[in-house]
């Protein structure tokens, strides 16, 4: 069932969105060569608890997960595209790190992801991240009343595929509100003019992921959670929670 949110409910979700943005900022500031993914998870916990929020991820156990998710954030390094577990792995100069976090505040969820390099980063990695952000921006721009869900995926695929990157459509965006994952599914790639009619009050998480090698295949790691590029190439994952309003899309996961 798809639930449309009122203006007041969207404002409540914005509070969760601010926590998401603040966690991203804190983790990015702390991330450096020699810092472990477990330490970054602890940083996220501290910011989250200080805000009186809970993690949408901790203990989450979907059908594809080998176990309930053990961390507060997903920390995906280099070839890990999505759902990377916080582990003792210590970051190295030049790593590409994606941080995905969902906050639960007063009964409402928000979800977002950022990708950045550890240190200055290679030119090809910076381009991958820039195009991923442009892909997300194109999807957000297409989230307007009267449009179709397929318009969002089509806009994103024009940018991501246009730059020669691989994209997958099994793990995409989703509705969000009282639950972290609600209907509808938000594809990363779709045909324009098809799918659900977009209406004011619909709140969705839009989250493209790109693979540098240009291939669309992915594999599940032995940990039962991490989704990795099939060819081992580096990946970027970015996400915002977006409310569709009569005035256009409003991003809820900004500081």
PDB file of C-alpha atoms in Angstrom:
ATOM      1  CA  UNK A   1       0.000   0.000   0.000  1.00  0.00           C
ATOM      2  CA  UNK A   2       1.266   3.461  -0.929  1.00  0.00           C
ATOM      3  CA  UNK A   3       0.767   6.111   1.740  1.00  0.00           C
ATOM      4  CA  UNK A   4       0.789   9.827   0.888  1.00  0.00           C
ATOM      5  CA  UNK A   5       2.165  12.108   3.595  1.00  0.00           C
ATOM      6  CA  UNK A   6       0.718  15.398   4.809  1.00  0.00           C
ATOM      7  CA  UNK A   7       2.797  18.573   4.981  1.00  0.00           C
ATOM      8  CA  UNK A   8       3.144  18.074   8.745  1.00  0.00           C
ATOM      9  CA  UNK A   9       4.314  14.494   8.302  1.00  0.00           C
ATOM     10  CA  UNK A  10       6.865  15.588   5.713  1.00  0.00           C
ATOM     11  CA  UNK A  11       8.174  18.151   8.206  1.00  0.00           C
ATOM     12  CA  UNK A  12       8.494  15.367  10.790  1.00  0.00           C
ATOM     13  CA  UNK A  13      10.480  13.286   8.305  1.00  0.00           C
ATOM     14  CA  UNK A  14      12.765  16.259   7.729  1.00  0.00           C
ATOM     15  CA  UNK A  15      13.910  15.929  11.360  1.00  0.00           C
ATOM     16  CA  UNK A  16      15.037  12.367  10.666  1.00  0.00           C
ATOM     17  CA  UNK A  17      16.644  13.637   7.463  1.00  0.00           C
ATOM     18  CA  UNK A  18      18.731  16.154   9.390  1.00  0.00           C
ATOM     19  CA  UNK A  19      20.092  13.357  11.562  1.00  0.00           C
ATOM     20  CA  UNK A  20      21.035  11.434   8.415  1.00  0.00           C
ATOM     21  CA  UNK A  21      22.898  14.462   7.037  1.00  0.00           C
ATOM     22  CA  UNK A  22      24.684  15.090  10.342  1.00  0.00           C
ATOM     23  CA  UNK A  23      25.801  11.469  10.594  1.00  0.00           C
ATOM     24  CA  UNK A  24      27.171  11.615   7.058  1.00  0.00           C
ATOM     25  CA  UNK A  25      29.103  14.788   7.863  1.00  0.00           C
ATOM     26  CA  UNK A  26      30.554  13.349  11.069  1.00  0.00           C
ATOM     27  CA  UNK A  27      31.591  10.072   9.471  1.00  0.00           C
ATOM     28  CA  UNK A  28      33.186  11.858   6.507  1.00  0.00           C
ATOM     29  CA  UNK A  29      35.140  14.131   8.852  1.00  0.00           C
ATOM     30  CA  UNK A  30      36.443  11.150  10.851  1.00  0.00           C
ATOM     31  CA  UNK A  31      37.201   8.894   7.879  1.00  0.00           C
ATOM     32  CA  UNK A  32      40.926   8.760   7.184  1.00  0.00           C
ATOM     33  CA  UNK A  33      43.662   6.276   6.433  1.00  0.00           C
ATOM     34  CA  UNK A  34      44.078   3.941   9.411  1.00  0.00           C
ATOM     35  CA  UNK A  35      40.549   4.411  10.753  1.00  0.00           C
ATOM     36  CA  UNK A  36      38.477   1.222  10.847  1.00  0.00           C
ATOM     37  CA  UNK A  37      34.928   0.794   9.598  1.00  0.00           C
ATOM     38  CA  UNK A  38      33.931  -0.229  13.118  1.00  0.00           C
ATOM     39  CA  UNK A  39      35.224   3.093  14.405  1.00  0.00           C
ATOM     40  CA  UNK A  40      33.094   4.929  11.844  1.00  0.00           C
ATOM     41  CA  UNK A  41      30.078   2.945  12.969  1.00  0.00           C
ATOM     42  CA  UNK A  42      30.762   4.156  16.510  1.00  0.00           C
ATOM     43  CA  UNK A  43      30.949   7.763  15.300  1.00  0.00           C
ATOM     44  CA  UNK A  44      27.528   7.328  13.707  1.00  0.00           C
ATOM     45  CA  UNK A  45      26.144   5.868  16.940  1.00  0.00           C
ATOM     46  CA  UNK A  46      27.373   8.826  18.961  1.00  0.00           C
ATOM     47  CA  UNK A  47      25.799  11.408  16.634  1.00  0.00           C
ATOM     48  CA  UNK A  48      22.581   9.412  16.393  1.00  0.00           C
ATOM     49  CA  UNK A  49      22.213   8.977  20.155  1.00  0.00           C
ATOM     50  CA  UNK A  50      22.981  12.646  20.790  1.00  0.00           C
ATOM     51  CA  UNK A  51      20.090  13.534  18.480  1.00  0.00           C
ATOM     52  CA  UNK A  52      17.706  11.147  20.230  1.00  0.00           C
ATOM     53  CA  UNK A  53      17.400   9.043  17.065  1.00  0.00           C
ATOM     54  CA  UNK A  54      17.604   5.347  16.325  1.00  0.00           C
ATOM     55  CA  UNK A  55      19.161   3.511  13.405  1.00  0.00           C
ATOM     56  CA  UNK A  56      16.788   2.219  10.747  1.00  0.00           C
ATOM     57  CA  UNK A  57      19.386  -0.432   9.851  1.00  0.00           C
ATOM     58  CA  UNK A  58      20.446  -1.997  13.144  1.00  0.00           C
ATOM     59  CA  UNK A  59      18.777  -5.398  13.443  1.00  0.00           C
ATOM     60  CA  UNK A  60      17.078  -5.114  10.047  1.00  0.00           C
ATOM     61  CA  UNK A  61      16.716  -8.564   8.461  1.00  0.00           C
ATOM     62  CA  UNK A  62      15.340  -8.681   4.902  1.00  0.00           C
ATOM     63  CA  UNK A  63      15.040 -11.931   2.980  1.00  0.00           C
ATOM     64  CA  UNK A  64      18.386 -11.484   1.233  1.00  0.00           C
ATOM     65  CA  UNK A  65      20.340 -10.789   4.441  1.00  0.00           C
ATOM     66  CA  UNK A  66      22.228 -13.679   6.008  1.00  0.00           C
ATOM     67  CA  UNK A  67      21.552 -12.284   9.496  1.00  0.00           C
ATOM     68  CA  UNK A  68      20.057  -9.208  11.155  1.00  0.00           C
ATOM     69  CA  UNK A  69      22.163  -6.209  10.149  1.00  0.00           C
ATOM     70  CA  UNK A  70      24.774  -5.747  12.890  1.00  0.00           C
ATOM     71  CA  UNK A  71      25.699  -2.102  12.402  1.00  0.00           C
ATOM     72  CA  UNK A  72      24.255   1.396  12.471  1.00  0.00           C
ATOM     73  CA  UNK A  73      25.606   2.370   9.039  1.00  0.00           C
ATOM     74  CA  UNK A  74      26.506   0.534   5.852  1.00  0.00           C
ATOM     75  CA  UNK A  75      30.160   1.166   4.971  1.00  0.00           C
ATOM     76  CA  UNK A  76      31.006  -0.035   1.472  1.00  0.00           C
ATOM     77  CA  UNK A  77      34.612   0.164   0.277  1.00  0.00           C
ATOM     78  CA  UNK A  78      35.837   0.175  -3.330  1.00  0.00           C
ATOM     79  CA  UNK A  79      34.237  -2.803  -5.114  1.00  0.00           C
ATOM     80  CA  UNK A  80      31.504  -3.179  -2.498  1.00  0.00           C
ATOM     81  CA  UNK A  81      28.548  -1.359  -4.012  1.00  0.00           C
ATOM     82  CA  UNK A  82      25.920  -1.679  -1.283  1.00  0.00           C
ATOM     83  CA  UNK A  83      25.309  -2.897   2.272  1.00  0.00           C
ATOM     84  CA  UNK A  84      28.943  -3.232   3.319  1.00  0.00           C
ATOM     85  CA  UNK A  85      29.280  -4.328   6.952  1.00  0.00           C
ATOM     86  CA  UNK A  86      31.225  -2.314   9.531  1.00  0.00           C
ATOM     87  CA  UNK A  87      34.310  -4.479  10.089  1.00  0.00           C
ATOM     88  CA  UNK A  88      37.834  -4.090  11.520  1.00  0.00           C
ATOM     89  CA  UNK A  89      39.052  -3.154   7.999  1.00  0.00           C
ATOM     90  CA  UNK A  90      41.198  -0.018   8.246  1.00  0.00           C
ATOM     91  CA  UNK A  91      40.798   2.514   5.484  1.00  0.00           C
ATOM     92  CA  UNK A  92      43.678   3.209   3.127  1.00  0.00           C
ATOM     93  CA  UNK A  93      44.625   6.330   1.225  1.00  0.00           C
ATOM     94  CA  UNK A  94      42.739   6.346  -2.078  1.00  0.00           C
ATOM     95  CA  UNK A  95      39.882   4.071  -0.985  1.00  0.00           C
ATOM     96  CA  UNK A  96      36.380   4.905  -2.211  1.00  0.00           C
ATOM     97  CA  UNK A  97      33.905   4.754   0.684  1.00  0.00           C
ATOM     98  CA  UNK A  98      30.100   4.790   0.486  1.00  0.00           C
ATOM     99  CA  UNK A  99      28.222   5.476   3.717  1.00  0.00           C
ATOM    100  CA  UNK A 100      24.518   4.611   3.853  1.00  0.00           C
ATOM    101  CA  UNK A 101      22.497   5.555   6.938  1.00  0.00           C
ATOM    102  CA  UNK A 102      18.847   5.557   7.942  1.00  0.00           C
ATOM    103  CA  UNK A 103      17.511   7.441  10.970  1.00  0.00           C
ATOM    104  CA  UNK A 104      14.301   6.798  12.913  1.00  0.00           C
ATOM    105  CA  UNK A 105      12.971   9.834  14.811  1.00  0.00           C
ATOM    106  CA  UNK A 106       9.587   9.997  16.544  1.00  0.00           C
ATOM    107  CA  UNK A 107       8.138   7.259  14.361  1.00  0.00           C
ATOM    108  CA  UNK A 108       9.453   8.561  11.030  1.00  0.00           C
ATOM    109  CA  UNK A 109      12.365   7.352   8.892  1.00  0.00           C
ATOM    110  CA  UNK A 110      14.772   9.028   6.479  1.00  0.00           C
ATOM    111  CA  UNK A 111      17.497   7.360   4.434  1.00  0.00           C
ATOM    112  CA  UNK A 112      20.531   8.657   2.575  1.00  0.00           C
ATOM    113  CA  UNK A 113      23.957   7.721   1.228  1.00  0.00           C
ATOM    114  CA  UNK A 114      27.135   9.542   0.250  1.00  0.00           C
ATOM    115  CA  UNK A 115      30.339   8.418  -1.441  1.00  0.00           C
ATOM    116  CA  UNK A 116      33.770  10.017  -1.086  1.00  0.00           C
ATOM    117  CA  UNK A 117      37.452   9.172  -1.324  1.00  0.00           C
ATOM    118  CA  UNK A 118      39.918   8.750   1.507  1.00  0.00           C
ATOM    119  CA  UNK A 119      42.435  11.464   0.792  1.00  0.00           C
ATOM    120  CA  UNK A 120      42.572  13.341  -2.516  1.00  0.00           C
ATOM    121  CA  UNK A 121      41.474  10.338  -4.606  1.00  0.00           C
ATOM    122  CA  UNK A 122      42.258   9.288  -8.152  1.00  0.00           C
ATOM    123  CA  UNK A 123      40.791  11.299 -11.027  1.00  0.00           C
ATOM    124  CA  UNK A 124      38.758   8.317 -12.244  1.00  0.00           C
ATOM    125  CA  UNK A 125      37.275   7.790  -8.786  1.00  0.00           C
ATOM    126  CA  UNK A 126      36.349  11.449  -8.416  1.00  0.00           C
ATOM    127  CA  UNK A 127      34.644  11.299 -11.815  1.00  0.00           C
ATOM    128  CA  UNK A 128      32.696   8.186 -10.777  1.00  0.00           C
ATOM    129  CA  UNK A 129      31.443   9.956  -7.643  1.00  0.00           C
ATOM    130  CA  UNK A 130      30.602  13.144  -9.539  1.00  0.00           C
ATOM    131  CA  UNK A 131      28.586  11.257 -12.141  1.00  0.00           C
ATOM    132  CA  UNK A 132      26.787   9.290  -9.409  1.00  0.00           C
ATOM    133  CA  UNK A 133      25.776  12.580  -7.785  1.00  0.00           C
ATOM    134  CA  UNK A 134      24.644  13.949 -11.163  1.00  0.00           C
ATOM    135  CA  UNK A 135      22.658  10.757 -11.712  1.00  0.00           C
ATOM    136  CA  UNK A 136      20.886  11.236  -8.394  1.00  0.00           C
ATOM    137  CA  UNK A 137      20.230  14.909  -9.178  1.00  0.00           C
ATOM    138  CA  UNK A 138      18.624  13.930 -12.480  1.00  0.00           C
ATOM    139  CA  UNK A 139      16.351  11.460 -10.706  1.00  0.00           C
ATOM    140  CA  UNK A 140      15.336  14.048  -8.133  1.00  0.00           C
ATOM    141  CA  UNK A 141      14.582  16.617 -10.845  1.00  0.00           C
ATOM    142  CA  UNK A 142      12.210  14.113 -12.485  1.00  0.00           C
ATOM    143  CA  UNK A 143      10.259  13.532  -9.249  1.00  0.00           C
ATOM    144  CA  UNK A 144       7.463  15.981 -10.058  1.00  0.00           C
ATOM    145  CA  UNK A 145       3.671  15.746  -9.727  1.00  0.00           C
ATOM    146  CA  UNK A 146       2.039  14.359 -12.845  1.00  0.00           C
ATOM    147  CA  UNK A 147       5.131  12.476 -13.916  1.00  0.00           C
ATOM    148  CA  UNK A 148       5.619   8.727 -13.813  1.00  0.00           C
ATOM    149  CA  UNK A 149       7.929   6.578 -11.755  1.00  0.00           C
ATOM    150  CA  UNK A 150       9.626   5.468 -14.954  1.00  0.00           C
ATOM    151  CA  UNK A 151      10.648   9.071 -15.615  1.00  0.00           C
ATOM    152  CA  UNK A 152      12.902   8.984 -12.554  1.00  0.00           C
ATOM    153  CA  UNK A 153      14.739   5.827 -13.600  1.00  0.00           C
ATOM    154  CA  UNK A 154      14.989   6.996 -17.203  1.00  0.00           C
ATOM    155  CA  UNK A 155      16.531  10.309 -16.177  1.00  0.00           C
ATOM    156  CA  UNK A 156      19.094   8.542 -14.016  1.00  0.00           C
ATOM    157  CA  UNK A 157      20.039   5.977 -16.640  1.00  0.00           C
ATOM    158  CA  UNK A 158      20.643   8.703 -19.233  1.00  0.00           C
ATOM    159  CA  UNK A 159      23.328  10.172 -16.987  1.00  0.00           C
ATOM    160  CA  UNK A 160      24.869   7.033 -15.504  1.00  0.00           C
ATOM    161  CA  UNK A 161      24.872   4.928 -18.631  1.00  0.00           C
ATOM    162  CA  UNK A 162      25.685   7.945 -20.743  1.00  0.00           C
ATOM    163  CA  UNK A 163      28.993   8.155 -18.876  1.00  0.00           C
ATOM    164  CA  UNK A 164      29.690   4.470 -19.553  1.00  0.00           C
ATOM    165  CA  UNK A 165      29.074   3.107 -16.063  1.00  0.00           C
ATOM    166  CA  UNK A 166      27.308  -0.088 -15.105  1.00  0.00           C
ATOM    167  CA  UNK A 167      23.993   0.073 -13.262  1.00  0.00           C
ATOM    168  CA  UNK A 168      21.876  -2.571 -11.541  1.00  0.00           C
ATOM    169  CA  UNK A 169      18.133  -2.509 -11.027  1.00  0.00           C
ATOM    170  CA  UNK A 170      17.564  -5.194  -8.396  1.00  0.00           C
ATOM    171  CA  UNK A 171      18.482  -2.924  -5.481  1.00  0.00           C
ATOM    172  CA  UNK A 172      16.828   0.431  -6.075  1.00  0.00           C
ATOM    173  CA  UNK A 173      14.983   3.105  -4.193  1.00  0.00           C
ATOM    174  CA  UNK A 174      11.787   2.787  -2.205  1.00  0.00           C
ATOM    175  CA  UNK A 175       8.951   4.539  -0.492  1.00  0.00           C
ATOM    176  CA  UNK A 176       9.699   5.623   3.050  1.00  0.00           C
ATOM    177  CA  UNK A 177       7.795   6.968   6.036  1.00  0.00           C
ATOM    178  CA  UNK A 178       6.588   5.088   9.103  1.00  0.00           C
ATOM    179  CA  UNK A 179       8.690   2.171   7.817  1.00  0.00           C
ATOM    180  CA  UNK A 180      12.118   2.398   6.254  1.00  0.00           C
ATOM    181  CA  UNK A 181      11.014   0.406   3.228  1.00  0.00           C
ATOM    182  CA  UNK A 182       7.533   1.111   1.909  1.00  0.00           C
ATOM    183  CA  UNK A 183       5.906   0.853  -1.503  1.00  0.00           C
ATOM    184  CA  UNK A 184       6.600   1.786  -4.231  1.00  0.00           C
ATOM    185  CA  UNK A 185       9.865   0.426  -5.615  1.00  0.00           C
ATOM    186  CA  UNK A 186      11.918   3.189  -7.271  1.00  0.00           C
ATOM    187  CA  UNK A 187      13.927   1.734 -10.186  1.00  0.00           C
ATOM    188  CA  UNK A 188      17.378   2.981 -11.098  1.00  0.00           C
ATOM    189  CA  UNK A 189      16.542   2.445 -14.761  1.00  0.00           C
ATOM    190  CA  UNK A 190      13.126   2.456 -16.422  1.00  0.00           C
ATOM    191  CA  UNK A 191      11.150   3.511 -19.478  1.00  0.00           C
ATOM    192  CA  UNK A 192       9.816   7.070 -19.417  1.00  0.00           C
ATOM    193  CA  UNK A 193       6.079   7.609 -19.170  1.00  0.00           C
ATOM    194  CA  UNK A 194       5.545   4.250 -17.476  1.00  0.00           C
ATOM    195  CA  UNK A 195       4.729   3.200 -13.948  1.00  0.00           C
ATOM    196  CA  UNK A 196       3.080   4.861 -10.989  1.00  0.00           C
ATOM    197  CA  UNK A 197       1.733   8.386 -11.420  1.00  0.00           C
ATOM    198  CA  UNK A 198       3.668  10.719  -9.098  1.00  0.00           C
ATOM    199  CA  UNK A 199       1.474  12.656  -6.674  1.00  0.00           C
ATOM    200  CA  UNK A 200       2.113  15.289  -3.991  1.00  0.00           C
ATOM    201  CA  UNK A 201       2.672  13.622  -0.630  1.00  0.00           C
ATOM    202  CA  UNK A 202       4.629  10.677  -2.007  1.00  0.00           C
ATOM    203  CA  UNK A 203       7.981  10.388  -0.216  1.00  0.00           C
ATOM    204  CA  UNK A 204      10.657   8.178  -1.754  1.00  0.00           C
ATOM    205  CA  UNK A 205      14.317   7.338  -1.330  1.00  0.00           C
ATOM    206  CA  UNK A 206      16.127   7.639  -4.653  1.00  0.00           C
ATOM    207  CA  UNK A 207      19.448   5.767  -4.650  1.00  0.00           C
ATOM    208  CA  UNK A 208      21.408   5.029  -7.827  1.00  0.00           C
ATOM    209  CA  UNK A 209      24.604   2.999  -7.670  1.00  0.00           C
ATOM    210  CA  UNK A 210      27.216   2.959 -10.434  1.00  0.00           C
ATOM    211  CA  UNK A 211      29.977   0.483 -11.248  1.00  0.00           C
ATOM    212  CA  UNK A 212      33.114   1.872 -12.867  1.00  0.00           C
ATOM    213  CA  UNK A 213      33.806  -1.154 -15.046  1.00  0.00           C
ATOM    214  CA  UNK A 214      30.673  -0.592 -17.128  1.00  0.00           C
ATOM    215  CA  UNK A 215      29.264  -4.047 -16.440  1.00  0.00           C
ATOM    216  CA  UNK A 216      25.862  -4.567 -14.805  1.00  0.00           C
ATOM    217  CA  UNK A 217      26.626  -7.826 -13.000  1.00  0.00           C
ATOM    218  CA  UNK A 218      26.988  -7.969  -9.234  1.00  0.00           C
ATOM    219  CA  UNK A 219      27.712 -10.690  -6.678  1.00  0.00           C
ATOM    220  CA  UNK A 220      26.890 -11.222  -3.025  1.00  0.00           C
ATOM    221  CA  UNK A 221      29.922 -11.491  -0.744  1.00  0.00           C
ATOM    222  CA  UNK A 222      30.443 -14.375   1.646  1.00  0.00           C
ATOM    223  CA  UNK A 223      29.341 -12.196   4.566  1.00  0.00           C
ATOM    224  CA  UNK A 224      25.784 -12.517   3.228  1.00  0.00           C
ATOM    225  CA  UNK A 225      25.194  -8.769   3.053  1.00  0.00           C
ATOM    226  CA  UNK A 226      27.724  -6.948   0.889  1.00  0.00           C
ATOM    227  CA  UNK A 227      26.683  -6.439  -2.734  1.00  0.00           C
ATOM    228  CA  UNK A 228      29.821  -6.217  -4.904  1.00  0.00           C
ATOM    229  CA  UNK A 229      30.484  -5.281  -8.513  1.00  0.00           C
ATOM    230  CA  UNK A 230      30.830  -8.459 -10.537  1.00  0.00           C
ATOM    231  CA  UNK A 231      34.063  -7.378 -12.190  1.00  0.00           C
ATOM    232  CA  UNK A 232      35.619  -6.014  -9.004  1.00  0.00           C
ATOM    233  CA  UNK A 233      35.563  -2.436 -10.246  1.00  0.00           C
ATOM    234  CA  UNK A 234      34.951   0.443  -7.880  1.00  0.00           C
ATOM    235  CA  UNK A 235      31.428   1.600  -7.130  1.00  0.00           C
ATOM    236  CA  UNK A 236      29.579   4.690  -5.932  1.00  0.00           C
ATOM    237  CA  UNK A 237      26.223   4.798  -4.156  1.00  0.00           C
ATOM    238  CA  UNK A 238      24.355   8.020  -3.394  1.00  0.00           C
ATOM    239  CA  UNK A 239      20.871   8.570  -1.990  1.00  0.00           C
ATOM    240  CA  UNK A 240      18.419  11.191  -0.773  1.00  0.00           C
ATOM    241  CA  UNK A 241      14.967  10.999   0.748  1.00  0.00           C
ATOM    242  CA  UNK A 242      12.718  13.157  -1.431  1.00  0.00           C
ATOM    243  CA  UNK A 243       9.183  14.447  -0.922  1.00  0.00           C
ATOM    244  CA  UNK A 244       7.101  15.140  -4.006  1.00  0.00           C
ATOM    245  CA  UNK A 245       5.146  18.345  -3.433  1.00  0.00           C
ATOM    246  CA  UNK A 246       2.937  20.640  -5.498  1.00  0.00           C
ATOM    247  CA  UNK A 247       5.971  22.928  -5.796  1.00  0.00           C
ATOM    248  CA  UNK A 248       8.289  20.137  -6.964  1.00  0.00           C
ATOM    249  CA  UNK A 249      10.721  17.757  -5.255  1.00  0.00           C
ATOM    250  CA  UNK A 250      11.989  18.603  -1.770  1.00  0.00           C
ATOM    251  CA  UNK A 251      15.101  16.845  -0.458  1.00  0.00           C
ATOM    252  CA  UNK A 252      14.655  15.915   3.212  1.00  0.00           C
ATOM    253  CA  UNK A 253      18.156  14.591   3.919  1.00  0.00           C
ATOM    254  CA  UNK A 254      20.049  17.876   3.814  1.00  0.00           C
ATOM    255  CA  UNK A 255      21.740  19.553   6.823  1.00  0.00           C
TER     256      UNK A 255
END
